[in-house]
């Protein structure tokens, strides 16, 4: 726990209450040192405190002055020490900052057109210092808090912080493992802890910027990693953070900037170019501004034999990116599986074929996850596999001994997030059942020579280490092995021309015990190792991001569409993320959606309307079997292409997009010409009629109430038999318009009526079975209506019911590409 040398504030939320003060430090010497960019200025006083963050246009100071506001602080033995003196040398352009305890820091300051930079170039006895902190800098800006990108803004002005190298972490050292916390903050400006149900809240991934009662704060820090530490990490109370040589706190560097709100994003782009940060280009444009960054893409398990079909389906869907979800036999060395009998050469041939058709190819990875069949594990395990901790064995053991005596149980008895329960002694991997309950300590019921390693005899005093693992039954990396794995991925891209990647599971790099820093080291090693050709056009997804990684990656996207249909799988999480993306200048993405043989065109258009609402891309997950079995496949692919074309052309009005944000609203897009469409709002009312058991003479039908707000219009319906056959089906509108369906609907079948004199019966996979004659006078006026529904159930399963959807299609709304 960090101990502060100054009075704690009572105004702060959660952990920041520990860090900022209500006591304003007095200063007898009012002299300040002034620094400025084109739009922004900063004043630092002789105490080393920031007195102003000011807009040069209106001379408004955005610094919240009722808190301590040190430019830089140092931590020693858990105590955060603030400066007491500062002096600026205009010749060397360096600020000398003194601290109690006879510590002096030299900070080089550079004034540039778009920003100011601050770099720690020296620090007295820096080896004694555990970490340094830039800020937190309190501002009065409350409007939009971009916690990851490190920018806070209101309608007029934006202020931002940028870490200028990987070891300078955006955020504050809230946790010893350098993983940033998440907090739920209710909208409306109240940042205290509230548990009242029903209120909308925002999930803040607090990092470089953070909301506060008075506005916001900006912060960054660098940790001295020259010494080994034991910390809480990876769900373990004891985890060894190895010493890591990166120069310590010297070289920690940030940029501060201020700009008109509409110029904030472009200012970050200028900082990237000026400071040598990653600045990826897509389609000749910066990846943070090009619309291609939010493009939808197709995920399909293609191979060397069927790539032409996969390309054809991708083109039918109007998409440019084709992505393989699982091409690897192993993760680590990333050996390709049997779908690619010609290895990397075969994959390159696939990439070349696709590019000739205007399609970019990508493949999926799990970042630093290492499968147990990878050469990093078997037959000789790499010494750089991530280790929770180590001790010594206390006696000689034979190659078949089942109980292994150990010096200490501390690391090994931590069973949470210990899926493989594997230890390493030399070049042998061993799984253990449990740890003895008392001394003498032993690993009990061990399985020797696991994962193809050789069971061997070992000597008393040999080191035994618990390997870090993940619930996917994989091992993880230390920092050095992680960087090598990242380079392996880059080599694959350089050799084959792949253009899209997903750093799924990038948080696995917390196995380094360096939190966000470990993630950055992994992705930076990948980026630095890419050829210039690949860097000039690639898309990098990630399941999460962090402050420095923001510059490198293209967008967030994530999987797990397997547990429910389009409308149910992670819907709340998908929508909450859009606000996070918007406040952090990230392209909108909705995640993965899985098409099954039974997926309906209505479900597809429901998803596509959300994509249009948030200008958010998505992954369309499918396979050859689903496309061939689904009777709507052609319609689905066409709809995807037309909606995507319209979205990328930015044709939808703000009002239309606002209506499409509501997941209860449904829409249909009709193509009427080249770059011309009619958008229809569809008013959908969904009901279930279940089998009833009632007393003799009591009606068994269901009455459904609905409201029509679309004006006088035709009523359509979709009826599905679920877990039973349906016969004697009747629908009666407003107690006088009655229709009897002349059909027995088998379990799983659907009958769809869209007006006119016919209805169509479909199989469970939307294969057309036949048309039936049906002339229904189901015209409804504005206002409230009733629909009585009845049927007879037969061949019943456990939950027989009839699923009825009433649909009213609104008036056409013409939209055109501008």
CSV table of N, CA, C and O in Angstrom, one decimal, residues 197-270:
chain,number,residue,atom,x,y,z
A,197,UNK,N,-30.4,-0.1,-8.0
A,197,UNK,CA,-30.6,-0.9,-9.3
A,197,UNK,C,-31.4,0.0,-10.3
A,197,UNK,O,-32.1,0.9,-10.0
A,198,UNK,N,-31.2,-0.4,-11.5
A,198,UNK,CA,-32.0,0.2,-12.6
A,198,UNK,C,-31.3,1.5,-13.2
A,198,UNK,O,-31.8,1.9,-14.3
A,199,UNK,N,-30.3,2.0,-12.6
A,199,UNK,CA,-29.6,3.2,-13.2
A,199,UNK,C,-28.6,2.7,-14.2
A,199,UNK,O,-28.0,1.7,-14.1
A,200,UNK,N,-28.5,3.5,-15.3
A,200,UNK,CA,-27.5,3.2,-16.3
A,200,UNK,C,-26.1,3.6,-15.8
A,200,UNK,O,-26.0,4.6,-15.1
A,201,UNK,N,-25.1,2.8,-16.0
A,201,UNK,CA,-23.8,3.1,-15.6
A,201,UNK,C,-22.8,2.8,-16.7
A,201,UNK,O,-23.1,2.2,-17.7
A,202,UNK,N,-21.6,3.4,-16.5
A,202,UNK,CA,-20.5,3.2,-17.5
A,202,UNK,C,-19.4,2.4,-16.8
A,202,UNK,O,-19.0,2.7,-15.7
A,203,UNK,N,-18.9,1.5,-17.5
A,203,UNK,CA,-17.7,0.7,-17.0
A,203,UNK,C,-16.5,1.5,-17.4
A,203,UNK,O,-16.1,1.5,-18.6
A,204,UNK,N,-15.8,2.1,-16.4
A,204,UNK,CA,-14.6,2.8,-16.7
A,204,UNK,C,-13.4,1.9,-16.5
A,204,UNK,O,-13.3,1.3,-15.4
A,205,UNK,N,-12.5,1.8,-17.4
A,205,UNK,CA,-11.3,1.0,-17.3
A,205,UNK,C,-10.2,2.0,-16.9
A,205,UNK,O,-9.5,2.5,-17.8
A,206,UNK,N,-10.2,2.5,-15.7
A,206,UNK,CA,-9.5,3.6,-15.3
A,206,UNK,C,-8.0,3.4,-15.5
A,206,UNK,O,-7.4,2.4,-15.2
A,207,UNK,N,-7.4,4.4,-16.2
A,207,UNK,CA,-6.0,4.3,-16.6
A,207,UNK,C,-5.4,5.7,-16.7
A,207,UNK,O,-5.3,6.4,-15.7
A,208,UNK,N,-5.1,6.2,-17.9
A,208,UNK,CA,-4.4,7.5,-18.0
A,208,UNK,C,-5.2,8.6,-17.7
A,208,UNK,O,-4.7,9.7,-17.3
A,209,UNK,N,-6.6,8.5,-17.8
A,209,UNK,CA,-7.5,9.5,-17.3
A,209,UNK,C,-8.5,8.9,-16.4
A,209,UNK,O,-8.8,7.7,-16.6
A,210,UNK,N,-9.0,9.7,-15.5
A,210,UNK,CA,-10.0,9.2,-14.5
A,210,UNK,C,-11.0,10.2,-14.1
A,210,UNK,O,-10.6,11.4,-13.9
A,211,UNK,N,-12.3,9.9,-14.0
A,211,UNK,CA,-13.2,10.9,-13.6
A,211,UNK,C,-13.1,11.2,-12.1
A,211,UNK,O,-12.6,10.3,-11.3
A,212,UNK,N,-13.4,12.4,-11.7
A,212,UNK,CA,-13.3,12.8,-10.3
A,212,UNK,C,-14.5,13.7,-10.0
A,212,UNK,O,-15.2,14.2,-10.9
A,213,UNK,N,-14.8,13.8,-8.7
A,213,UNK,CA,-15.9,14.7,-8.3
A,213,UNK,C,-15.8,16.1,-8.9
A,213,UNK,O,-16.8,16.7,-9.3
A,214,UNK,N,-14.6,16.6,-8.9
A,214,UNK,CA,-14.4,18.0,-9.4
A,214,UNK,C,-14.2,18.1,-10.9
A,214,UNK,O,-14.1,19.1,-11.5
A,215,UNK,N,-14.0,16.9,-11.6
A,215,UNK,CA,-13.7,16.9,-13.0
A,215,UNK,C,-13.0,15.6,-13.4
A,215,UNK,O,-13.6,14.6,-13.7
A,216,UNK,N,-11.7,15.7,-13.5
A,216,UNK,CA,-10.9,14.5,-14.0
A,216,UNK,C,-9.5,14.7,-13.6
A,216,UNK,O,-9.0,15.7,-13.2
A,217,UNK,N,-8.7,13.6,-13.7
A,217,UNK,CA,-7.3,13.6,-13.5
A,217,UNK,C,-6.6,12.9,-14.7
A,217,UNK,O,-7.2,12.0,-15.4
A,218,UNK,N,-5.4,13.3,-14.9
A,218,UNK,CA,-4.5,12.6,-15.9
A,218,UNK,C,-3.2,12.2,-15.1
A,218,UNK,O,-2.7,12.9,-14.3
A,219,UNK,N,-2.7,11.0,-15.5
A,219,UNK,CA,-1.6,10.4,-14.7
A,219,UNK,C,-0.9,9.4,-15.5
A,219,UNK,O,-1.4,8.7,-16.4
A,220,UNK,N,0.4,9.2,-15.2
A,220,UNK,CA,1.2,8.1,-15.7
A,220,UNK,C,2.3,7.8,-14.7
A,220,UNK,O,2.6,8.6,-13.8
A,221,UNK,N,3.0,6.7,-14.9
A,221,UNK,CA,4.1,6.3,-13.9
A,221,UNK,C,5.0,5.3,-14.6
A,221,UNK,O,4.7,4.7,-15.6
A,222,UNK,N,6.2,5.2,-13.9
A,222,UNK,CA,7.2,4.2,-14.3
A,222,UNK,C,7.7,3.5,-13.1
A,222,UNK,O,8.0,4.2,-12.1
A,223,UNK,N,7.8,2.2,-13.1
A,223,UNK,CA,8.2,1.4,-12.0
A,223,UNK,C,9.7,1.0,-12.2
A,223,UNK,O,10.1,0.6,-13.3
A,224,UNK,N,10.4,1.0,-11.1
A,224,UNK,CA,11.8,0.5,-11.1
A,224,UNK,C,11.7,-1.0,-10.9
A,224,UNK,O,11.3,-1.5,-9.9
A,225,UNK,N,12.1,-1.8,-12.0
A,225,UNK,CA,11.9,-3.2,-11.9
A,225,UNK,C,13.2,-4.0,-11.8
A,225,UNK,O,13.4,-5.1,-12.2
A,226,UNK,N,14.2,-3.3,-11.3
A,226,UNK,CA,15.6,-3.9,-11.2
A,226,UNK,C,15.7,-5.0,-10.1
A,226,UNK,O,16.7,-5.7,-10.1
A,227,UNK,N,14.7,-5.0,-9.2
A,227,UNK,CA,14.8,-6.0,-8.1
A,227,UNK,C,13.6,-6.9,-8.2
A,227,UNK,O,12.5,-6.5,-8.5
A,228,UNK,N,13.8,-8.2,-7.8
A,228,UNK,CA,12.7,-9.2,-7.8
A,228,UNK,C,11.7,-8.8,-6.6
A,228,UNK,O,12.1,-8.3,-5.6
A,229,UNK,N,10.4,-9.0,-6.9
A,229,UNK,CA,9.4,-8.7,-5.9
A,229,UNK,C,8.4,-9.9,-5.9
A,229,UNK,O,8.3,-10.6,-6.8
A,230,UNK,N,7.8,-10.1,-4.8
A,230,UNK,CA,6.7,-11.0,-4.7
A,230,UNK,C,5.4,-10.2,-4.5
A,230,UNK,O,5.3,-9.4,-3.5
A,231,UNK,N,4.4,-10.4,-5.4
A,231,UNK,CA,3.2,-9.6,-5.4
A,231,UNK,C,2.0,-10.5,-5.6
A,231,UNK,O,2.1,-11.7,-5.8
A,232,UNK,N,0.8,-9.9,-5.5
A,232,UNK,CA,-0.4,-10.5,-5.9
A,232,UNK,C,-0.6,-10.4,-7.4
A,232,UNK,O,-0.5,-9.3,-7.9
A,233,UNK,N,-0.8,-11.5,-8.0
A,233,UNK,CA,-0.9,-11.5,-9.5
A,233,UNK,C,-1.5,-12.8,-10.0
A,233,UNK,O,-1.3,-13.9,-9.4
A,234,UNK,N,-2.3,-12.7,-11.1
A,234,UNK,CA,-2.8,-13.9,-11.8
A,234,UNK,C,-3.6,-14.8,-10.8
A,234,UNK,O,-3.5,-16.0,-10.8
A,235,UNK,N,-4.4,-14.1,-10.0
A,235,UNK,CA,-5.3,-14.8,-9.0
A,235,UNK,C,-4.5,-15.5,-7.9
A,235,UNK,O,-5.0,-16.3,-7.2
A,236,UNK,N,-3.2,-15.1,-7.7
A,236,UNK,CA,-2.4,-15.7,-6.7
A,236,UNK,C,-2.0,-14.6,-5.7
A,236,UNK,O,-1.7,-13.5,-6.1
A,237,UNK,N,-2.0,-15.0,-4.4
A,237,UNK,CA,-1.5,-14.1,-3.4
A,237,UNK,C,0.0,-13.9,-3.4
A,237,UNK,O,0.5,-12.9,-3.0
A,238,UNK,N,0.7,-14.9,-3.9
A,238,UNK,CA,2.1,-14.9,-4.0
A,238,UNK,C,2.6,-15.2,-5.4
A,238,UNK,O,2.3,-16.4,-5.8
A,239,UNK,N,3.2,-14.3,-6.1
A,239,UNK,CA,3.6,-14.5,-7.5
A,239,UNK,C,4.9,-13.7,-7.6
A,239,UNK,O,5.0,-12.5,-7.3
A,240,UNK,N,6.0,-14.3,-8.1
A,240,UNK,CA,7.3,-13.7,-8.2
A,240,UNK,C,7.3,-12.8,-9.5
A,240,UNK,O,7.0,-13.2,-10.6
A,241,UNK,N,7.6,-11.5,-9.2
A,241,UNK,CA,7.8,-10.5,-10.3
A,241,UNK,C,9.3,-10.5,-10.5
A,241,UNK,O,10.0,-9.9,-9.7
A,242,UNK,N,9.9,-11.1,-11.5
A,242,UNK,CA,11.4,-11.2,-11.7
A,242,UNK,C,11.9,-9.8,-11.9
A,242,UNK,O,11.3,-8.9,-12.4
A,243,UNK,N,13.2,-9.6,-11.6
A,243,UNK,CA,13.9,-8.4,-12.0
A,243,UNK,C,13.9,-8.3,-13.5
A,243,UNK,O,14.0,-9.3,-14.2
A,244,UNK,N,13.8,-7.0,-14.0
A,244,UNK,CA,13.7,-6.8,-15.4
A,244,UNK,C,14.5,-5.5,-15.7
A,244,UNK,O,14.3,-4.4,-15.1
A,245,UNK,N,15.4,-5.6,-16.6
A,245,UNK,CA,16.4,-4.5,-16.9
A,245,UNK,C,15.8,-3.7,-18.1
A,245,UNK,O,16.0,-4.1,-19.2
A,246,UNK,N,15.2,-2.6,-17.8
A,246,UNK,CA,14.8,-1.7,-18.8
A,246,UNK,C,15.3,-0.2,-18.5
A,246,UNK,O,14.7,0.7,-19.0
A,247,UNK,N,16.3,-0.1,-17.6
A,247,UNK,CA,16.8,1.2,-17.3
A,247,UNK,C,16.1,1.8,-16.1
A,247,UNK,O,16.5,3.0,-15.8
A,248,UNK,N,15.2,1.2,-15.5
A,248,UNK,CA,14.5,1.7,-14.3
A,248,UNK,C,13.7,2.9,-14.7
A,248,UNK,O,13.1,3.0,-15.7
A,249,UNK,N,13.6,3.9,-13.7
A,249,UNK,CA,12.7,5.0,-13.9
A,249,UNK,C,13.4,6.1,-14.8
A,249,UNK,O,12.6,6.9,-15.4
A,250,UNK,N,14.7,6.0,-15.0
A,250,UNK,CA,15.3,7.0,-15.9
A,250,UNK,C,14.8,6.7,-17.3
A,250,UNK,O,14.8,5.6,-17.8
A,251,UNK,N,14.4,7.8,-18.0
A,251,UNK,CA,13.9,7.7,-19.4
A,251,UNK,C,12.4,7.7,-19.4
A,251,UNK,O,11.8,7.7,-20.5
A,252,UNK,N,11.7,7.7,-18.2
A,252,UNK,CA,10.3,7.8,-18.2
A,252,UNK,C,9.9,9.1,-18.9
A,252,UNK,O,10.5,10.2,-18.7
A,253,UNK,N,8.9,9.1,-19.8
A,253,UNK,CA,8.7,10.3,-20.6
A,253,UNK,C,7.2,10.4,-21.0
A,253,UNK,O,6.6,9.4,-21.3
A,254,UNK,N,6.7,11.6,-20.9
A,254,UNK,CA,5.3,11.8,-21.3
A,254,UNK,C,5.2,13.1,-22.2
A,254,UNK,O,6.1,13.9,-22.2
A,255,UNK,N,4.0,13.2,-22.8
A,255,UNK,CA,3.6,14.4,-23.5
A,255,UNK,C,2.4,14.9,-22.9
A,255,UNK,O,1.5,14.1,-22.5
A,256,UNK,N,2.2,16.2,-22.7
A,256,UNK,CA,1.0,16.8,-22.3
A,256,UNK,C,0.6,17.8,-23.5
A,256,UNK,O,1.4,18.4,-24.1
A,257,UNK,N,-0.7,17.8,-23.7
A,257,UNK,CA,-1.2,18.7,-24.8
A,257,UNK,C,-2.6,19.2,-24.4
A,257,UNK,O,-3.3,18.7,-23.6
A,258,UNK,N,-2.9,20.3,-25.1
A,258,UNK,CA,-4.2,20.9,-25.0
A,258,UNK,C,-4.6,21.4,-26.4
A,258,UNK,O,-3.7,21.8,-27.2
A,259,UNK,N,-5.9,21.2,-26.8
A,259,UNK,CA,-6.3,21.6,-28.1
A,259,UNK,C,-7.8,21.8,-28.1
A,259,UNK,O,-8.5,21.4,-27.2
A,260,UNK,N,-8.3,22.5,-29.1
A,260,UNK,CA,-9.7,22.6,-29.3
A,260,UNK,C,-10.3,21.1,-29.4
A,260,UNK,O,-9.6,20.2,-29.9
A,261,UNK,N,-11.4,20.9,-28.9
A,261,UNK,CA,-11.9,19.5,-28.8
A,261,UNK,C,-11.9,18.8,-30.1
A,261,UNK,O,-11.6,17.7,-30.3
A,262,UNK,N,-12.3,19.6,-31.2
A,262,UNK,CA,-12.4,18.9,-32.5
A,262,UNK,C,-11.0,18.6,-33.1
A,262,UNK,O,-10.9,17.9,-34.0
A,263,UNK,N,-9.9,19.2,-32.4
A,263,UNK,CA,-8.6,18.9,-32.9
A,263,UNK,C,-7.8,17.9,-32.1
A,263,UNK,O,-6.6,17.6,-32.3
A,264,UNK,N,-8.4,17.4,-31.0
A,264,UNK,CA,-7.7,16.5,-30.1
A,264,UNK,C,-7.2,15.3,-30.7
A,264,UNK,O,-6.0,14.9,-30.5
A,265,UNK,N,-8.0,14.6,-31.5
A,265,UNK,CA,-7.5,13.3,-32.1
A,265,UNK,C,-6.4,13.6,-33.1
A,265,UNK,O,-5.4,12.9,-33.1
A,266,UNK,N,-6.5,14.6,-34.0
A,266,UNK,CA,-5.5,14.9,-34.9
A,266,UNK,C,-4.2,15.3,-34.2
A,266,UNK,O,-3.1,15.1,-34.7
A,267,UNK,N,-4.3,16.0,-33.0
A,267,UNK,CA,-3.1,16.3,-32.2
A,267,UNK,C,-2.4,15.1,-31.8
A,267,UNK,O,-1.2,15.0,-31.8
A,268,UNK,N,-3.1,14.0,-31.4
A,268,UNK,CA,-2.5,12.8,-31.0
A,268,UNK,C,-1.7,12.2,-32.2
A,268,UNK,O,-0.6,11.7,-32.0
A,269,UNK,N,-2.3,12.3,-33.4
A,269,UNK,CA,-1.6,11.8,-34.6
A,269,UNK,C,-0.3,12.5,-34.8
A,269,UNK,O,0.7,11.9,-35.1
A,270,UNK,N,-0.3,13.8,-34.5
A,270,UNK,CA,0.9,14.6,-34.7
A,270,UNK,C,1.9,14.2,-33.6
A,270,UNK,O,3.1,14.2,-33.9
